[in-house]
Coordinates of C-alpha atoms and ligand atoms in Angstrom, one line a residue:
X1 CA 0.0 0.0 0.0
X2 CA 1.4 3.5 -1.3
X3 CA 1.3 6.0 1.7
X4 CA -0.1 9.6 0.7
X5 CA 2.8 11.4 -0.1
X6 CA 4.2 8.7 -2.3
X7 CA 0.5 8.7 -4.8
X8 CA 1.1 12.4 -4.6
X9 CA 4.3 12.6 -6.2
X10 CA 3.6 10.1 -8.3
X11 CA 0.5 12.3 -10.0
X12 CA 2.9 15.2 -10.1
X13 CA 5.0 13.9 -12.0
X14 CA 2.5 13.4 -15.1
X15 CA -0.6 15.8 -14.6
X16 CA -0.2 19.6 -15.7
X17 CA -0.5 21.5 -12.9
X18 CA -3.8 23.4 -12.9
X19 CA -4.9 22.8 -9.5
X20 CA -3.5 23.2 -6.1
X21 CA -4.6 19.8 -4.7
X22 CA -4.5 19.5 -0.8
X23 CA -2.0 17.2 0.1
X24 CA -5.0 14.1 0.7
X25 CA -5.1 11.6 -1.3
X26 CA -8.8 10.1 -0.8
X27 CA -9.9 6.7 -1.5
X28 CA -13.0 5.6 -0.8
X29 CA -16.3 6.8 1.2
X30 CA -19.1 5.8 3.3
X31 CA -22.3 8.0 4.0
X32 CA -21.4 11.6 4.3
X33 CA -17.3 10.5 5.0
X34 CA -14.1 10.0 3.2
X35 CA -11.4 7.9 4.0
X36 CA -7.5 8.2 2.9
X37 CA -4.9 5.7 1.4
X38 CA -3.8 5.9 5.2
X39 CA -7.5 5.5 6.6
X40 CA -7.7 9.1 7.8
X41 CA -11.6 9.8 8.2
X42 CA -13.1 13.5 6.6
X43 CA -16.3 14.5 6.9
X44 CA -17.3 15.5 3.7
X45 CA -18.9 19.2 3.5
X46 CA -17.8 19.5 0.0
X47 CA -19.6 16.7 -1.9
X48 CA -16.9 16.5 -4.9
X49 CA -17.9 20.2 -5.5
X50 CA -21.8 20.0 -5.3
X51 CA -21.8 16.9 -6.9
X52 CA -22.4 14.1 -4.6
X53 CA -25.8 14.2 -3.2
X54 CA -26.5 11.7 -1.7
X55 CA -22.9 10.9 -0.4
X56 CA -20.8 7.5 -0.8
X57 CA -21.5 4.2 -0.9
X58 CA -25.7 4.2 -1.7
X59 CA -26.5 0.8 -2.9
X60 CA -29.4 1.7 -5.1
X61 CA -27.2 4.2 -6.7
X62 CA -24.4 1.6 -7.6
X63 CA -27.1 -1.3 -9.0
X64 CA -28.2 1.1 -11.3
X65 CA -25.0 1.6 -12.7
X66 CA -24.2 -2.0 -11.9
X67 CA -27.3 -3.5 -13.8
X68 CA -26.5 -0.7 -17.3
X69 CA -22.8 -1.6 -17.3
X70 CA -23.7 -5.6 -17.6
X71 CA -26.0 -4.2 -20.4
X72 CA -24.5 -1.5 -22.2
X73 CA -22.0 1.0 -21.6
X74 CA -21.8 3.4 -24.9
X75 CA -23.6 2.9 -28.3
X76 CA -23.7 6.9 -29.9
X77 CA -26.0 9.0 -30.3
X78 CA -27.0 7.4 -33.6
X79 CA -29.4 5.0 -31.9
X80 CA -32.2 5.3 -29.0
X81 CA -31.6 4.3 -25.8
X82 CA -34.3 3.5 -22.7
X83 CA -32.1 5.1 -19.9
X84 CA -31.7 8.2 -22.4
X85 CA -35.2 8.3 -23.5
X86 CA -36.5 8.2 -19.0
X87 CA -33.9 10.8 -18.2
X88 CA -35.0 13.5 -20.6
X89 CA -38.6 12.9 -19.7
X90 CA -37.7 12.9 -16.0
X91 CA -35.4 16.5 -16.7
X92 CA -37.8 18.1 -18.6
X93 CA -40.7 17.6 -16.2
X94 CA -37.9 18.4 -12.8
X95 CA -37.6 21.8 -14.7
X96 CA -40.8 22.5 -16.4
X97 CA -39.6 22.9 -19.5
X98 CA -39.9 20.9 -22.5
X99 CA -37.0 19.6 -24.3
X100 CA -33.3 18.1 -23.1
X101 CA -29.9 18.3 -25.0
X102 CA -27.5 15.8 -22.6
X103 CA -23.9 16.7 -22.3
X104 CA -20.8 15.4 -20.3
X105 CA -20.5 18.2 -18.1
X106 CA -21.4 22.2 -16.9
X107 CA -19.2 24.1 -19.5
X108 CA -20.6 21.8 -22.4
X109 CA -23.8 22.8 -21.1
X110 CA -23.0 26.3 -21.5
X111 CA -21.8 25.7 -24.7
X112 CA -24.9 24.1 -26.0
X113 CA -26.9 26.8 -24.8
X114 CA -25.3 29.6 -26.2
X115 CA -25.3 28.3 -29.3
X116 CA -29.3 27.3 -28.7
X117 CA -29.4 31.1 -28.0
X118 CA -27.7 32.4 -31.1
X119 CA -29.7 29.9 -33.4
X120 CA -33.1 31.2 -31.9
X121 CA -32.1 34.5 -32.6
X122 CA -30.3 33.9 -36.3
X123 CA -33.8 32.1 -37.2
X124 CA -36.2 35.1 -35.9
X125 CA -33.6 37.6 -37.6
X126 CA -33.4 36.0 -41.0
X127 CA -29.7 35.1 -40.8
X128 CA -27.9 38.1 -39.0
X129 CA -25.2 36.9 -37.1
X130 CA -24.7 39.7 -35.1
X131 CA -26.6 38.9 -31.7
X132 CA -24.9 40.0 -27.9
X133 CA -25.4 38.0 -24.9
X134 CA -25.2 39.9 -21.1
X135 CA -23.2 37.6 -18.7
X136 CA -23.0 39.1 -15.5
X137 CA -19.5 40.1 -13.3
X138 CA -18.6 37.8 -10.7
X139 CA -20.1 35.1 -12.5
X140 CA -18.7 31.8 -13.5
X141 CA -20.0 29.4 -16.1
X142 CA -17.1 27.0 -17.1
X143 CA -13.4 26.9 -18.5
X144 CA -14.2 26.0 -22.3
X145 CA -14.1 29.2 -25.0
X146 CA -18.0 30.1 -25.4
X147 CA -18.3 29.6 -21.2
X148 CA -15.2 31.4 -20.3
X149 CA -16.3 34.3 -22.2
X150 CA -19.6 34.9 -20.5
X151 CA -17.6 33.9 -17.3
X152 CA -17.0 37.7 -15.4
X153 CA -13.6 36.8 -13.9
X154 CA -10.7 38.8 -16.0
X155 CA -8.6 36.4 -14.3
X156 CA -9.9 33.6 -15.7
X157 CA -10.0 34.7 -18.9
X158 CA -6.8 36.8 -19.6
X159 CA -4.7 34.8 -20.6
X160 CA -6.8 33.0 -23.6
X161 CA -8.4 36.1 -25.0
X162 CA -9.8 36.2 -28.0
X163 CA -13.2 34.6 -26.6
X164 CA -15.9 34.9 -28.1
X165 CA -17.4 37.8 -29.4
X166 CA -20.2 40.6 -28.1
X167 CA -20.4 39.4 -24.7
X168 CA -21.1 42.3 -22.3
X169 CA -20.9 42.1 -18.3
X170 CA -23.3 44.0 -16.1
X171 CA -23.3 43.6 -12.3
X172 CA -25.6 41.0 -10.7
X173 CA -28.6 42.0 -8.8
X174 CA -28.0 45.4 -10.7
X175 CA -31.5 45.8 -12.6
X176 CA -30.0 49.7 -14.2
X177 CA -27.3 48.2 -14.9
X178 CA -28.8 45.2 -16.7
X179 CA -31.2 47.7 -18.6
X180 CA -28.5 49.9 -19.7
X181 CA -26.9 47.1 -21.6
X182 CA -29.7 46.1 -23.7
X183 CA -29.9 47.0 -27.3
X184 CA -31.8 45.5 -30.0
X185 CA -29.2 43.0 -30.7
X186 CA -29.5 41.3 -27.3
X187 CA -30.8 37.8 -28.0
X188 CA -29.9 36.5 -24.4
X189 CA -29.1 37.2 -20.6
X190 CA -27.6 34.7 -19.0
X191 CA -26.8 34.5 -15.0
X192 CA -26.2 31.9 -12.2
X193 CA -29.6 31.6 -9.7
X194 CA -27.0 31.2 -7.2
X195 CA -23.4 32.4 -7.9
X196 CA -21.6 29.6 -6.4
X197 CA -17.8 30.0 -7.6
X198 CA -17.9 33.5 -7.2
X199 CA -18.7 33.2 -3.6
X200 CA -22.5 32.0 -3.0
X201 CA -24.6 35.0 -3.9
X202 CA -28.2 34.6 -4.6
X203 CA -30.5 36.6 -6.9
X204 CA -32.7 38.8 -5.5
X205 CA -36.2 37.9 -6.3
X206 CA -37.2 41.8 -7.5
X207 CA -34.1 41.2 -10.0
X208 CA -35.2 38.3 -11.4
X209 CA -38.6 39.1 -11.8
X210 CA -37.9 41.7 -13.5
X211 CA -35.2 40.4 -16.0
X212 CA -38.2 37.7 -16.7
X213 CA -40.1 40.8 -17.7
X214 CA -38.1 42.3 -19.7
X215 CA -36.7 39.3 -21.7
X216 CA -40.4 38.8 -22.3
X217 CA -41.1 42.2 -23.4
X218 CA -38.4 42.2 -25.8
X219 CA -38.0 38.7 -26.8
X220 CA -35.0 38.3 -25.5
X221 CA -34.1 34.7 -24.1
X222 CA -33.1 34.1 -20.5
X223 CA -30.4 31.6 -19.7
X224 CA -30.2 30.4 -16.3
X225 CA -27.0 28.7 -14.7
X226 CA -28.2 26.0 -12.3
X227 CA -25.3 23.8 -12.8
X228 CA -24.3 24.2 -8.9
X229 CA -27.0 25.6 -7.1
X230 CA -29.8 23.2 -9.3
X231 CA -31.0 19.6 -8.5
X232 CA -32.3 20.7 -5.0
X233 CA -29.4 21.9 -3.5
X234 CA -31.6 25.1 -2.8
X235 CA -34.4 23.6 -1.3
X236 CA -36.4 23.5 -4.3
X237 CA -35.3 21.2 -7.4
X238 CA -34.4 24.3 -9.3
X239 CA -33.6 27.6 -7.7
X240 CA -35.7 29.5 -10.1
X241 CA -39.1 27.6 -8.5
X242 CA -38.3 30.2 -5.6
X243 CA -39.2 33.3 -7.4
X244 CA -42.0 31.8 -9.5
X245 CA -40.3 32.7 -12.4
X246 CA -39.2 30.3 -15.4
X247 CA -36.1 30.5 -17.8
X248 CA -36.1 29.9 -21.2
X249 CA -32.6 27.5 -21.3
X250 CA -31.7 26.3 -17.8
X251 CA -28.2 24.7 -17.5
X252 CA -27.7 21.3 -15.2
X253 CA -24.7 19.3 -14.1
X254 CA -22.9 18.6 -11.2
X255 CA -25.4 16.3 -9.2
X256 CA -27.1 15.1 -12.1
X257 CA -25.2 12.6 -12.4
X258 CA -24.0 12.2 -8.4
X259 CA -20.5 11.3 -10.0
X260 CA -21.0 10.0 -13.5
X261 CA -20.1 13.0 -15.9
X262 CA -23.5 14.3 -17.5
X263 CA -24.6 17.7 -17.6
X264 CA -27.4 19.2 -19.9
X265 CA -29.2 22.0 -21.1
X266 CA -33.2 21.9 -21.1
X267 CA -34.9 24.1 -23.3
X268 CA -38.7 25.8 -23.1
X269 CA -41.8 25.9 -25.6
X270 CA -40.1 29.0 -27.6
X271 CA -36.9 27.6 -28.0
X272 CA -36.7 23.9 -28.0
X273 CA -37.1 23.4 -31.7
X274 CA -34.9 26.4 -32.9
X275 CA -32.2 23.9 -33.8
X276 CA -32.5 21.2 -35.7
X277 CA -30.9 17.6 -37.0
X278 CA -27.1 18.8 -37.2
X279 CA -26.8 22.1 -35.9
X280 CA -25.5 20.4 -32.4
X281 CA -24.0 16.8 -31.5
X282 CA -21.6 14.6 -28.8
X283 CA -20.6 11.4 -29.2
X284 CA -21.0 10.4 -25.2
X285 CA -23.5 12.8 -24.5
X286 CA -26.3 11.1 -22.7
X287 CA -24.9 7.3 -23.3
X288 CA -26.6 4.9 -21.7
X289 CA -23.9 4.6 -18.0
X290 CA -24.5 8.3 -17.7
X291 CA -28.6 8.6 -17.7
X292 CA -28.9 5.4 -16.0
X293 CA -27.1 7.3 -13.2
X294 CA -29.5 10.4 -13.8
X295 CA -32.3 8.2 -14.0
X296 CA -31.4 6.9 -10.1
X297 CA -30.4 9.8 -9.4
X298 CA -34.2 11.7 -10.0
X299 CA -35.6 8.3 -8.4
X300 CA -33.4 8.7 -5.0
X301 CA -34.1 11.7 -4.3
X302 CA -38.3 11.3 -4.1
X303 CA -37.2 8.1 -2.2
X304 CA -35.0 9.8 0.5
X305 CA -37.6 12.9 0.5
X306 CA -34.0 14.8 -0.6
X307 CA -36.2 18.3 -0.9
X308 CA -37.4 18.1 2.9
X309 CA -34.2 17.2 4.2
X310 CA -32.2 20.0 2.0
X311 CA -34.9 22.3 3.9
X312 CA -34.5 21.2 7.5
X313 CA -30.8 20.6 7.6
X314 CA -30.1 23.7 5.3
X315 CA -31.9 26.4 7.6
X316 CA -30.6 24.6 11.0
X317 CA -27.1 25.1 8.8
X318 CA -28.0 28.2 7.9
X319 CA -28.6 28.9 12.1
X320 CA -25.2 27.5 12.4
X321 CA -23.2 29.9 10.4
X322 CA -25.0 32.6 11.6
X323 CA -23.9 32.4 15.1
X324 CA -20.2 31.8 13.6
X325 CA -20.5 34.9 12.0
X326 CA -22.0 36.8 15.2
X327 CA -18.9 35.0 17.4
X328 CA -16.3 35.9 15.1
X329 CA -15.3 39.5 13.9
X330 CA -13.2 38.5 11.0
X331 CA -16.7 36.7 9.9
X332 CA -18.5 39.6 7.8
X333 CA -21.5 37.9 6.1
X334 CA -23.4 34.6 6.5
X335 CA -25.3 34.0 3.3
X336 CA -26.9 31.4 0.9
X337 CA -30.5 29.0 0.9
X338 CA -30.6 25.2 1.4
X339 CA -27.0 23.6 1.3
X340 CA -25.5 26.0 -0.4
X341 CA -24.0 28.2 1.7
X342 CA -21.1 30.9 2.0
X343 CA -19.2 32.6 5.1
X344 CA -17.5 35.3 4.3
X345 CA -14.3 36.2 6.1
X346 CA -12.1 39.7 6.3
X347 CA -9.3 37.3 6.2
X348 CA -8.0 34.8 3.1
X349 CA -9.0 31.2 3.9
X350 CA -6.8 29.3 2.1
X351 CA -5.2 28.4 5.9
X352 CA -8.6 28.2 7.6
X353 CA -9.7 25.5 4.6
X354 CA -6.3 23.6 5.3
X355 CA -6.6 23.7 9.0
X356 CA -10.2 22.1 9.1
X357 CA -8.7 19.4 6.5
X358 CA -6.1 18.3 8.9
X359 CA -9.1 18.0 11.3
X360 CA -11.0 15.9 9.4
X361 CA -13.4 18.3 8.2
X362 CA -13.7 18.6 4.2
X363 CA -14.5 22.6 3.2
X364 CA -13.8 24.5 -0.4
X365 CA -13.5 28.2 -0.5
X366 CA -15.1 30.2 -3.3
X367 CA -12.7 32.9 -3.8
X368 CA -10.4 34.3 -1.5
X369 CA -12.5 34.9 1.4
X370 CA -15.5 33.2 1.5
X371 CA -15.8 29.1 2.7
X372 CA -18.1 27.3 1.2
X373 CA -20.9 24.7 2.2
X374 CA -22.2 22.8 -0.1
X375 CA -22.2 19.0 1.7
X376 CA -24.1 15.6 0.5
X377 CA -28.1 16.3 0.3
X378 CA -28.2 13.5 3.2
X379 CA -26.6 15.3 6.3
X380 CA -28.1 15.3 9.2
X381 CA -27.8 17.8 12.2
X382 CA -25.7 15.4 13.8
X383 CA -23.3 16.1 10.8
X384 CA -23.9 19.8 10.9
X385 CA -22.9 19.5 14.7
X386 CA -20.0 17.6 14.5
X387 CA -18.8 20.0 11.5
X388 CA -19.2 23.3 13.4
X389 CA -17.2 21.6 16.2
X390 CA -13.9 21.2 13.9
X391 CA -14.5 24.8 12.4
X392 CA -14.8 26.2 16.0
X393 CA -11.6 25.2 17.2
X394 CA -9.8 25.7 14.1
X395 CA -11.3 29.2 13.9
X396 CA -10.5 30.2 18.1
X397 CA -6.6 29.8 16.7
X398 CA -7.2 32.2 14.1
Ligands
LIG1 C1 -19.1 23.9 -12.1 C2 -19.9 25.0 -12.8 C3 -19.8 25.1 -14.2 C4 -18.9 24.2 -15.0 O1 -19.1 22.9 -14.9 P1 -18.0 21.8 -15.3 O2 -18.7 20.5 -15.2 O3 -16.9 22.0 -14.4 O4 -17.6 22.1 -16.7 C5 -20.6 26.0 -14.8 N1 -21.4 26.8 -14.1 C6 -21.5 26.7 -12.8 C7 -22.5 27.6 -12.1 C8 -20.7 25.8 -12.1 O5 -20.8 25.8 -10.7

């Protein structure tokens, strides 16, 4: 058995160093824990980055994927499959809309839906090519070309400019701002529900509701990113059901899947026949492995009543980091809905993040200064408990 440091090394020698991995090398998980190559336990408030809903280790889960890989694994999309033919039915009707494009994850998502977007618009327009999208600052929506360049983070995008072309930024929850960058060539207006990477900021319902209005008004298609805070991490199955207002492309990944790459892009009555039989295509997207996992995944969570428990826990979480925030000064906000959640700190927490790790407690940041919660749909408060015990004494060092 390799220890830690030596499987470290070992993947350092051969992957291209675009992420600062903490020094844990994880290898296999139980309920809401991880374990290491050394049998160190975590418990596991990140979830594989919003991903893994309903933890490690779910037999119902694994059968699924057991029973479709003694069937079938891949055949293309040249052919129907049953697993792909449930899933769409069961996305479409999870987000009220009408018809599903599957991809193999959040950025191709993005992707597909721009280019839904711009082919919507190019049809109504007779052929002009010359549509803008508004992508909102602060925002991120993936690391490919066409999601990087609605993504508003300069950083991100510096170093790989040109991007795509007549995409303008306003700021989020900014409804002047939003209406000042309209012109008659805006064909969509794309935003996160929930900003998760830029550091768990919700919309504000007056915001939305009015960007609804105005994209109706002016025919102008409204693109909403729920590849994080989606699939009930909010307490609804899609953040949007909040405000009572519906998008016109909604984005999904992330727990779709709980672990098997799929993301995908669902499209409403105006739009969902705006391209047609070429205009779009992937050779895995939506093979038969990945919607049998989306298929379980829709079934577990009306058989472990996910929504309720997202609810309870998330607002006794949400009590939680409150009283963190009123305890500590360097704590300046408290913020989020369900399990997604965000404290933000006057401080970097890089350190903090690596402290609770060598406790056994499993946290991501989102940005410099804010941690983020987004754990396994299944916690309990027992798990909330024994979380804010670890943060609590690495936080009384700070
Ligand atoms: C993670 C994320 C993406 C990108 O998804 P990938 O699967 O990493 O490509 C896009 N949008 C949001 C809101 C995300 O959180």
């Amino acid at each position: 058995m390799k220890t830690n440091k030596e499987i470290m090394d070992l993947a350092e020698q051969a992957l291209i160093h675009t992420y600062n991995r903490f020094p844990v090398v994880l290898d296999h998980g139980k309920g809401v824990y991880l374990y290491d190559v050394e049998g160190k336990e975590y418990l596991d408030f990140a979830a594989g980055i919003a991903v893994n809903a309903f933890g490690y280790d779910v037999p119902e889960y694994k059968q699924a994927l057991k029973d479709q890989i003694d069937k079938v694994i891949h055949v293309s999309n040249l052919y129907y499959t049953e697993p792909l033919a449930k899933a769409a039915n069961k996305l479409a009707k999870a987000t009220g809309l009408r018809k599903v494009f599957f991809t193999n994850s959040g950025t191709e998502a993005i992707e597909g839906a721009i280019k839904l977007a711009r082919k919507y618009a190019w049809n109504r327009d007779n052929g002009s090519t010359d549509h803008e999208i508004i992508a909102m600052n602060n925002s991120f929506h993936g690391r490919s070309i066409g999601a990087l360049s609605v993504t508003g983070n300069p950083h991100y995008q510096e170093a790989f400019k040109p991007l795509i072309d007549k995409v303008v930024f306003a700021d989020f929850n900014n409804i002047e701002d939003v209406r000042s960058k309209i012109t008659d060539k805006t064909c969509a207006i794309i935003f996160e529900t929930i900003q998760g990477e830029g550091g768990i900021y919700p919309v504000e319902a007056d915001f939305i509701k009015e960007v609804r209005r105005i994209c109706d008004e002016k025919d102008i298609l409204l693109i909403l990113d729920e590849i994080q805070c989606g699939m009930g991490r909010s307490g609804k199955m899609f953040a949007y059901e909040h405000f009572g207002v519906k998008p016109d492309i909604v984005t999904v990944a992330k727990a779709l899947g709980c672990g098997v790459p799929i993301g995908a892009f669902v499209a409403g009555d105006k739009v969902c026949d705006s391209m047609t039989a070429g205009d779009h295509g992937s050779t895995y997207g939506g093979n038969p492995l990945a919607t049998a996992a989306a298929n379980a995944v829709f079934d577990l969570f009306e058989k472990k009543h996910i929504l309720e428990n997202v609810n309870e826990t998330g607002s006794y979480l949400g009590e939680v980091l409150d009283r963190f925030a009123a305890k500590y000064d360097f704590i300046t906000e408290a913020r989020g809905m369900g399990l997604i959640r965000g404290l933000e700190f006057s401080v970097p927490v890089g350190p903090i993040v690596n402290r609770c790790i060598e406790e056994g407690l499993l946290l991501i940041s989102a940005g410099t200064n804010v941690i983020r919660f987004v754990p396994p749909l299944v916690i309990t408060k027992e798990n909330v408990d024994e979380m804010a015990q670890k943060l609590d004494r690495v936080l009384s060092e700070v």
